[in-house]
Short mmCIF file of C-alpha atoms in Angstrom, two decimals:
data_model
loop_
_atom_site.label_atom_id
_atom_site.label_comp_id
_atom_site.label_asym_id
_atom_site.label_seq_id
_atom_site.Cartn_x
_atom_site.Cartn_y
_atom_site.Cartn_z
CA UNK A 209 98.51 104.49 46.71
CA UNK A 210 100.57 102.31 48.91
CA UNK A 211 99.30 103.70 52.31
CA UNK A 212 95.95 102.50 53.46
CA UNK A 213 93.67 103.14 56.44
CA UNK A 214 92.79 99.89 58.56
CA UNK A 215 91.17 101.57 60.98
CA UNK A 216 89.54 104.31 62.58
CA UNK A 217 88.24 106.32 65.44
CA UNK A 218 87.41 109.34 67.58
CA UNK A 219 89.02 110.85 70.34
CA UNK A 220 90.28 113.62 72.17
CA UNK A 221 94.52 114.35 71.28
CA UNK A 222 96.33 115.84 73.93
CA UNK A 223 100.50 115.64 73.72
CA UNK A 224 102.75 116.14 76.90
CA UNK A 225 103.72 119.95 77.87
CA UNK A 226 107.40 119.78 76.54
CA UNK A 227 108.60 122.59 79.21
CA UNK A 228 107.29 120.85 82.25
CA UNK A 229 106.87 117.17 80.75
CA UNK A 230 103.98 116.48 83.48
CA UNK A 231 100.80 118.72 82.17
CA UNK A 232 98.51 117.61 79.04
CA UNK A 233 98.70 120.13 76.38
CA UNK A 234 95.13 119.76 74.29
CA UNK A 235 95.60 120.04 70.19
CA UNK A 236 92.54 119.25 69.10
CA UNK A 237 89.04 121.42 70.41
CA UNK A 238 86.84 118.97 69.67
CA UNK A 239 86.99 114.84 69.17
CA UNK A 240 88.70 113.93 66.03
CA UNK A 241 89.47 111.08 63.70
CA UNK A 242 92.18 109.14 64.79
CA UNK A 243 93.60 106.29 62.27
CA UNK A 244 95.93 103.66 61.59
CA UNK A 245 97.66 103.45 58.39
CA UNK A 246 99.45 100.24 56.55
CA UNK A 247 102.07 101.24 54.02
CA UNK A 248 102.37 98.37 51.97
CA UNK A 249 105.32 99.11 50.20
CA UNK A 250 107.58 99.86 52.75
CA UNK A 251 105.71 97.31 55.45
CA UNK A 252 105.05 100.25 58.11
CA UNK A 253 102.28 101.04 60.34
CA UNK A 254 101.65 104.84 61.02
CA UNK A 255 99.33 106.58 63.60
CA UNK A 256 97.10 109.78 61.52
CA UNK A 257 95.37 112.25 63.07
CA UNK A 258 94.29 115.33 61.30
CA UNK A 259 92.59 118.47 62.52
CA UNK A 260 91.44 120.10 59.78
CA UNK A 261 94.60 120.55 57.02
CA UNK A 262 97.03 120.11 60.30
CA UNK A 263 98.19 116.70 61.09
CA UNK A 264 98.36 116.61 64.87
CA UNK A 265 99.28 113.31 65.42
CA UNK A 266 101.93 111.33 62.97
CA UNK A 267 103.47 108.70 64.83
CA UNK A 268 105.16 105.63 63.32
CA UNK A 269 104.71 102.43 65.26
CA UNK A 270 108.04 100.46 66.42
CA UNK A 271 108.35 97.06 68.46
CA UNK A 272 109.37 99.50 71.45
CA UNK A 273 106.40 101.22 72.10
CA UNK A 274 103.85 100.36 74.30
CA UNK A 275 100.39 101.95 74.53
CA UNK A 276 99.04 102.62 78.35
CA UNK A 277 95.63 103.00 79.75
CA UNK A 278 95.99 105.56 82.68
CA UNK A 279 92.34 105.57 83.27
CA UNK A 280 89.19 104.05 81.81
CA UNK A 281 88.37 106.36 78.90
CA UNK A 282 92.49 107.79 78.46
CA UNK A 283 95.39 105.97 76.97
CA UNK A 284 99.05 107.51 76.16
CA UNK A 285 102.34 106.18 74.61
CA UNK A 286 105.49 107.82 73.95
CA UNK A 287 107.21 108.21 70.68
CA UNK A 288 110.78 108.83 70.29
CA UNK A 289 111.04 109.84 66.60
CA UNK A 290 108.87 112.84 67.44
CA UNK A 291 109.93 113.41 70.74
CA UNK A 292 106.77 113.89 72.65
CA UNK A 293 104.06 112.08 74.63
CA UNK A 294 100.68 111.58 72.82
CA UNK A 295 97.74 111.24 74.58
CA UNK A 296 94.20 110.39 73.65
CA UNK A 297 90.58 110.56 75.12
CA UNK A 298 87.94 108.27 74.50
CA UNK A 299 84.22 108.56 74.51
CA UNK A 300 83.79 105.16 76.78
CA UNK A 301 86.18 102.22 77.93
CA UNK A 302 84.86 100.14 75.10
CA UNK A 303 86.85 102.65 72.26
CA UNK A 304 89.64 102.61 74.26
CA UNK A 305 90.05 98.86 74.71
CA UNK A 306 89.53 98.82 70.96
CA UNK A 307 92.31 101.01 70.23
CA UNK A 308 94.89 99.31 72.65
CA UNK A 309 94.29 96.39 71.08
CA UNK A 310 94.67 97.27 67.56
CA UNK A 311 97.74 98.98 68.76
CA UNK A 312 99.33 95.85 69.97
CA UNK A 313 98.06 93.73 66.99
CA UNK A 314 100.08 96.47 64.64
CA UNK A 315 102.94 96.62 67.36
CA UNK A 316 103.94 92.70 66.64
CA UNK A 317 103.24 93.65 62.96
CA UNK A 318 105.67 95.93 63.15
CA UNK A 319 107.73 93.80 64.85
CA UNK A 320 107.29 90.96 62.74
CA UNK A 321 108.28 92.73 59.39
CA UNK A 322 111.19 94.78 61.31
CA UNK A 323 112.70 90.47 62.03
CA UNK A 324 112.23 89.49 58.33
CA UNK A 325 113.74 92.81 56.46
CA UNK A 326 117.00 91.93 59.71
CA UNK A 327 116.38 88.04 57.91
CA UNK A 328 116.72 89.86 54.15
CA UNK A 329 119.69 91.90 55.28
CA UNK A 330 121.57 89.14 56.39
CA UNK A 331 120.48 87.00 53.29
CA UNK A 332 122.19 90.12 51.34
CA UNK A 333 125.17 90.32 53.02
CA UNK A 334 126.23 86.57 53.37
CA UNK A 335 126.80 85.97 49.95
CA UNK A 336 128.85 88.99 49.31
CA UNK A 337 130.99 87.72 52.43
CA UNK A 338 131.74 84.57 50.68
CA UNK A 339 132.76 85.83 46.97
CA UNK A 340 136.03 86.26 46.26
CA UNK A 341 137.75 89.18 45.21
CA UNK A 342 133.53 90.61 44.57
CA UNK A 343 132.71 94.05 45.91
CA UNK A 344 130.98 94.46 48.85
CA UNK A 345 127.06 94.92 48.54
CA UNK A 346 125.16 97.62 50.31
CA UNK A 347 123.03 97.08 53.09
CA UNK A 348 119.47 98.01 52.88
CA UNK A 349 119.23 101.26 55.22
CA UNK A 350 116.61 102.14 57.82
CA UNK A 351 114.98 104.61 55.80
CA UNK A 352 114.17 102.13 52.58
CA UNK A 353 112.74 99.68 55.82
CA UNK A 354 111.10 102.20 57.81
CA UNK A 355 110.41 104.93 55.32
CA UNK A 356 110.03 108.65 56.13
CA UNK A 357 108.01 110.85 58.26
CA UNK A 358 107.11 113.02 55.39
CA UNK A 359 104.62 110.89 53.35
CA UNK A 360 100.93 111.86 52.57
CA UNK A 361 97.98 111.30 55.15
CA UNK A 362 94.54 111.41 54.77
CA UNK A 363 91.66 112.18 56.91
CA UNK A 364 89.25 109.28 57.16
CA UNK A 365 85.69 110.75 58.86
CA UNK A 366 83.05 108.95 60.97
CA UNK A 367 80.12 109.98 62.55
CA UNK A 368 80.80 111.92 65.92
CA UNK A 369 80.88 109.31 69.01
CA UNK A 370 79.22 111.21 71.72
CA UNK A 371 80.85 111.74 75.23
CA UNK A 372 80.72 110.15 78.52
CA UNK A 373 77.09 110.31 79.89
CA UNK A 374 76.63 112.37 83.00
CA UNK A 375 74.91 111.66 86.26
CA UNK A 376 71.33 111.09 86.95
CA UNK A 377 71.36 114.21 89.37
CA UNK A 378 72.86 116.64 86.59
CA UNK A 379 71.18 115.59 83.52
CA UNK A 380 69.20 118.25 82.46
CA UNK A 381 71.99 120.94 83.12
CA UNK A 382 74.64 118.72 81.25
CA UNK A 383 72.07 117.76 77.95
CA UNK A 384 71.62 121.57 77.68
CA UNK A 385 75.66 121.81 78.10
CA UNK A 386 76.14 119.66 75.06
CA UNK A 387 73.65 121.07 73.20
CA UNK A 388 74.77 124.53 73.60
CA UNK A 389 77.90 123.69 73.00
CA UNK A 390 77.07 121.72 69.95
CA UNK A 391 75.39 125.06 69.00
CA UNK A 392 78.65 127.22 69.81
CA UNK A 393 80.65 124.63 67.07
CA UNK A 394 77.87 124.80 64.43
CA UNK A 395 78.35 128.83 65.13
CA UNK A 396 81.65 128.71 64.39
CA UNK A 397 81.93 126.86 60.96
CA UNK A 398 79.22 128.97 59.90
CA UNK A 399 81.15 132.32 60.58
CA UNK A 400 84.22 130.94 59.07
CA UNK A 401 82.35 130.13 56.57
CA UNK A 402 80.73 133.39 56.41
CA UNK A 403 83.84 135.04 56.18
CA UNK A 404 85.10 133.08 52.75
CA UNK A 405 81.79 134.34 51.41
CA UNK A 406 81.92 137.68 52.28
CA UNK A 407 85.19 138.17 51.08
CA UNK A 408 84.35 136.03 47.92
CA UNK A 409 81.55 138.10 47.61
CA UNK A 410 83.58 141.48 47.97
CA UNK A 411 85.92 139.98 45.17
CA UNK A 412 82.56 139.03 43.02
CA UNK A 413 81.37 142.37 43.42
CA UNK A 414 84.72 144.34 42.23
CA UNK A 415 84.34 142.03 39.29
CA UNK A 416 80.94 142.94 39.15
CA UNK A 417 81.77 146.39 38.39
CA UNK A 418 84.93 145.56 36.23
CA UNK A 419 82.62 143.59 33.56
CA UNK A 420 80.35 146.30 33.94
CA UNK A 421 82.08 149.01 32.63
CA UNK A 422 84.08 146.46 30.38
CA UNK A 423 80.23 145.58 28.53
CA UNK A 424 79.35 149.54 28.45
CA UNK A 425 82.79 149.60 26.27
CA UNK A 426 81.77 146.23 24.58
CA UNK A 427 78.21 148.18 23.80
CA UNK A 428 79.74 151.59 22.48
CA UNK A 429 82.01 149.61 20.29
CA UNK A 430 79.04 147.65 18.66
CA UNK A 431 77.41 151.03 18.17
CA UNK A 432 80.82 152.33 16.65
CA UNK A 433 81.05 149.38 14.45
CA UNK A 434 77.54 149.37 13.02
CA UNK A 435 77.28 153.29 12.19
CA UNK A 436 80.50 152.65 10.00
CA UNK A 437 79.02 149.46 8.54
CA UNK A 438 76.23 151.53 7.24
CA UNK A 439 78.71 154.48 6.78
CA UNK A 440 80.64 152.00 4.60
CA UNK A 441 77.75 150.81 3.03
CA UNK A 442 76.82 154.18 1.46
CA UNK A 443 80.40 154.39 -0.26
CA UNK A 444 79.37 152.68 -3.51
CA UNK A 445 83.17 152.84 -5.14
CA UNK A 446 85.02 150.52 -2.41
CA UNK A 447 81.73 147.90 -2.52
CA UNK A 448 84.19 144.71 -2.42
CA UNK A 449 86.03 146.24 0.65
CA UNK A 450 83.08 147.30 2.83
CA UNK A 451 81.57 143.82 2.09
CA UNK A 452 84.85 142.63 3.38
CA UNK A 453 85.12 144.92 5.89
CA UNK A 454 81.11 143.99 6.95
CA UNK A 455 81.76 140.60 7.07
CA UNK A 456 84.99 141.08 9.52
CA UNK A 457 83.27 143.39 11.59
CA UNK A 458 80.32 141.26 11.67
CA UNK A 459 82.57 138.78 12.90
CA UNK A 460 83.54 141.25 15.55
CA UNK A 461 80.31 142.00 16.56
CA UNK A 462 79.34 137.72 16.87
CA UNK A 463 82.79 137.54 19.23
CA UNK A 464 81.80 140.82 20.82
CA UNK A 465 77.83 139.20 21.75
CA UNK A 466 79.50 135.84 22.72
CA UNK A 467 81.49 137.41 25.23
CA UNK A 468 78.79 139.43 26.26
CA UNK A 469 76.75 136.41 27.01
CA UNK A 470 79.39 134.77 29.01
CA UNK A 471 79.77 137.81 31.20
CA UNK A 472 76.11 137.78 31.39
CA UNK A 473 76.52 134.17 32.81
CA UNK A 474 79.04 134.76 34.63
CA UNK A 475 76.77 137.42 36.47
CA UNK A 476 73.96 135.18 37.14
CA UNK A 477 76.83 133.02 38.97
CA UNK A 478 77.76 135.58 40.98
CA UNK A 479 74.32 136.48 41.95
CA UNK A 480 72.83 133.05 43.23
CA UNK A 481 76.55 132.83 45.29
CA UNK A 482 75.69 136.08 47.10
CA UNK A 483 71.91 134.76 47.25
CA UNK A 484 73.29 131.90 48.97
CA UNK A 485 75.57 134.26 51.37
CA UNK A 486 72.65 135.88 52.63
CA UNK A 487 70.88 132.52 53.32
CA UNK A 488 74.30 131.09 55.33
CA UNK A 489 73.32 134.52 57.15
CA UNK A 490 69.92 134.12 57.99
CA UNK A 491 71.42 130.90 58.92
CA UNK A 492 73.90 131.66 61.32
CA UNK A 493 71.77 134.65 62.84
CA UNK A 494 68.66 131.51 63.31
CA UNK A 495 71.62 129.48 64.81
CA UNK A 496 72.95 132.18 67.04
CA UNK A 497 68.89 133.21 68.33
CA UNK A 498 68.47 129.12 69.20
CA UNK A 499 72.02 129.82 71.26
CA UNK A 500 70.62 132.51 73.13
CA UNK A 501 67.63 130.12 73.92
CA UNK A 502 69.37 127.53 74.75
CA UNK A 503 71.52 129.71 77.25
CA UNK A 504 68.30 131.06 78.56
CA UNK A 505 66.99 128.09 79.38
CA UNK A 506 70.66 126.79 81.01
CA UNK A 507 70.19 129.38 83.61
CA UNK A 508 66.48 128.42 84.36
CA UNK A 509 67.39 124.83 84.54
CA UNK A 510 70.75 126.04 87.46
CA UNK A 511 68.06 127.68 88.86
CA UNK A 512 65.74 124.83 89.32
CA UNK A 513 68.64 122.48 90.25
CA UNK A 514 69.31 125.29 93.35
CA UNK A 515 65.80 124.84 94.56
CA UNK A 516 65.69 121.26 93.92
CA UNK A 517 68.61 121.09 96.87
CA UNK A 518 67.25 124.18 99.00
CA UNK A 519 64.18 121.81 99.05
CA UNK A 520 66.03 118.81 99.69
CA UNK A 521 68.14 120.26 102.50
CA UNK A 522 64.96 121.91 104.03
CA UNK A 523 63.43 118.44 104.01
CA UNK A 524 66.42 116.52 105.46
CA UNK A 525 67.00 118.95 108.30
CA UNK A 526 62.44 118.70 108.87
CA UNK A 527 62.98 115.03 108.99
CA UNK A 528 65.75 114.69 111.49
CA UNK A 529 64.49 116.77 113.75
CA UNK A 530 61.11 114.83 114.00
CA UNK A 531 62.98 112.04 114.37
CA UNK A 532 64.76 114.07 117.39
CA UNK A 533 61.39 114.41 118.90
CA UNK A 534 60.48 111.07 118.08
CA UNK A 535 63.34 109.72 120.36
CA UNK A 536 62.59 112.11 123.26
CA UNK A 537 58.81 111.04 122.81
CA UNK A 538 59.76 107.45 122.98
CA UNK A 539 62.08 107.98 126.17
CA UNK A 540 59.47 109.44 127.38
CA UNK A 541 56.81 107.22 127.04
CA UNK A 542 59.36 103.81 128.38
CA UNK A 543 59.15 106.09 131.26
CA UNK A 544 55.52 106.31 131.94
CA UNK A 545 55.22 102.20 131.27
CA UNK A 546 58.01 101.88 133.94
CA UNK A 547 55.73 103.76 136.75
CA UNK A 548 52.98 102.10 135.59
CA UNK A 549 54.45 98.67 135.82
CA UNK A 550 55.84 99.54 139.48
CA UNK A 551 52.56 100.54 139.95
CA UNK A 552 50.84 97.94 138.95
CA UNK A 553 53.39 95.65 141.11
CA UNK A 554 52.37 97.90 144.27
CA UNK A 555 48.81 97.87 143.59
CA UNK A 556 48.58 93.48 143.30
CA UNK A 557 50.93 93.75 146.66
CA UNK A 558 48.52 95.89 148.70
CA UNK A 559 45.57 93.55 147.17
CA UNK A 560 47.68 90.19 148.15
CA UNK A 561 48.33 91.72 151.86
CA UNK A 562 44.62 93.07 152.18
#
């Protein structure tokens, strides 16, 4: 294939509301794989995103673009072809950095191979200029340059990059955030996937019944046929044409116990599938009990947090107060040395005059 990935990473896609053109518009739930893709053959550089079959993002880079970082961990650039603002979100400053500068590396690609197919162009039209009494040759047109919006993508996968890390003070509420929510995704796939099965199974199970009745037939007609082998057998006078006749409906009867193993087969499939249906349930019913857990044991840690700050609150208010009564007990006690210093000062007077 002539389009490639080069690279690849995570993020957060959000495009600009079209209505209001101010508000962020998320299309992806989770972080997805965002790439950059080199078609060879027509010298272009694309930017893939893909959300399960839908391709969110599918933006062709041109030398006018320009890729800005609005924050540390969120960078945005406009395209024109698709009319719209896309906007990504980044795990840590480090991806983002990465990303803004592969997109300006792929920018003066782009910009690069748009100067030398302008350099071909002219090549091709000079010399049809010149000749005399020649026909004039066809430019090469932005779409064999460029190419179209409409080629194949493909989903390149890495391992999840996890998300910013919260603070010290919330750390035990936001790990059980995450993990519950990590949870609530792994929930999800499995009742999707529960879903296919059940109706597969449904569909398995109709069939079920259909090869059923179809073998009961299968079995009455191997009864049929071997009650008039023998029936045939006992006619003595038309010998050659029952051993014919035996020998086709022998035949029969192989064709008949072939396709009765198959469906056999084809049983023990459809068995071990709905075997494995009810272990995806057990599954998702284990996954949906550690939820519940995990929710549980949210609240008790908001709970804790509460106290912690009741506590802390309680103790802040305690310690300026006895640092209130500290002061006055100070103030206090510069007022007692005072007297006693003018006291002492009276006391060495009367002495000295005595």
């Amino acid at each position: 294939m002539g389009e490639q990935p080069i690279f690849s990473t995570r993020a957060h896609v959000f495009q600009i509301d079209p209505n209001t053109k101010k508000n962020w518009v998320p299309t992806s739930k989770h972080a997805v794989t965002v790439s950059y893709f080199y078609d060879s053959t027509r010298n272009v550089y694309r930017i893939i995103s893909l959300d399960g079959s839908k391709a969110i993002i599918n933006s062709t880079i041109t030398p006018n673009m320009t890729f800005t970082k609005t924050s540390q961990k969120f960078g945005q650039w406009a395209d024109s072809r698709a009319n719209t603002v896309y906007g990504l979100g980044f795990s840590s400053e480090h991806h983002l950095t990465k990303f803004a500068e592969k997109f300006q590396e792929f920018k003066e690609a782009a910009r690069l191979a748009k100067e030398k197919s302008q350099e071909k162009m002219e090549l091709t039209s000079t010399p049809s200029q010149e000749s005399a009494g020649g026909d004039l040759q066809s430019p090469l047109t932005p779409e064999s340059i460029n190419g179209t919006d409409d080629e194949r993508t493909h989903e390149v996968t890495q391992n999840s990059e996890p998300r910013a890390e919260p603070t010290q003070n919330a750390l035990p509420f936001s790990h059980s955030s995450a993990i519950s929510k990590h949870w609530e995704a792994e929930l999800a796939t499995l009742k999707g996937n529960n879903a296919k099965l059940t109706a597969a199974l449904l569909e398995s199970t109709a069939n079920v019944k259909q090869w059923k009745q179809q073998l009961a037939a299968y079995q009455e007609e191997a009864e049929r046929l071997h009650k008039r082998v023998t029936e045939l057998e006992c006619v003595s006078s038309q010998a050659n044409a029952v051993h014919t006749h035996k020998a086709e409906l022998n035949q029969t009867i192989q064709e008949l116990e072939e396709t009765l193993k198959k469906k056999e087969e084809e049983i023990e499939k459809l068995k071990q599938e709905i075997d494995n249906a009810r272990e995806l349930q057990e599954q998702r019913d284990s996954l949906t009990q550690k939820l519940q857990e995990v929710e549980i044991r949210n609240k008790d840690l908001e709970g804790q947090l509460s106290d912690l700050e009741q506590r802390l609150e309680k103790s802040q208010n305690e310690q300026e107060a006895f640092r209130n009564n500290l002061k006055t007990l100070l103030e206090i006690l510069d007022g007692k040395i005072f007297e006693l210093t003018e006291l002492r000062d009276n006391l060495a007077k009367l002495l000295e005059c005595s």
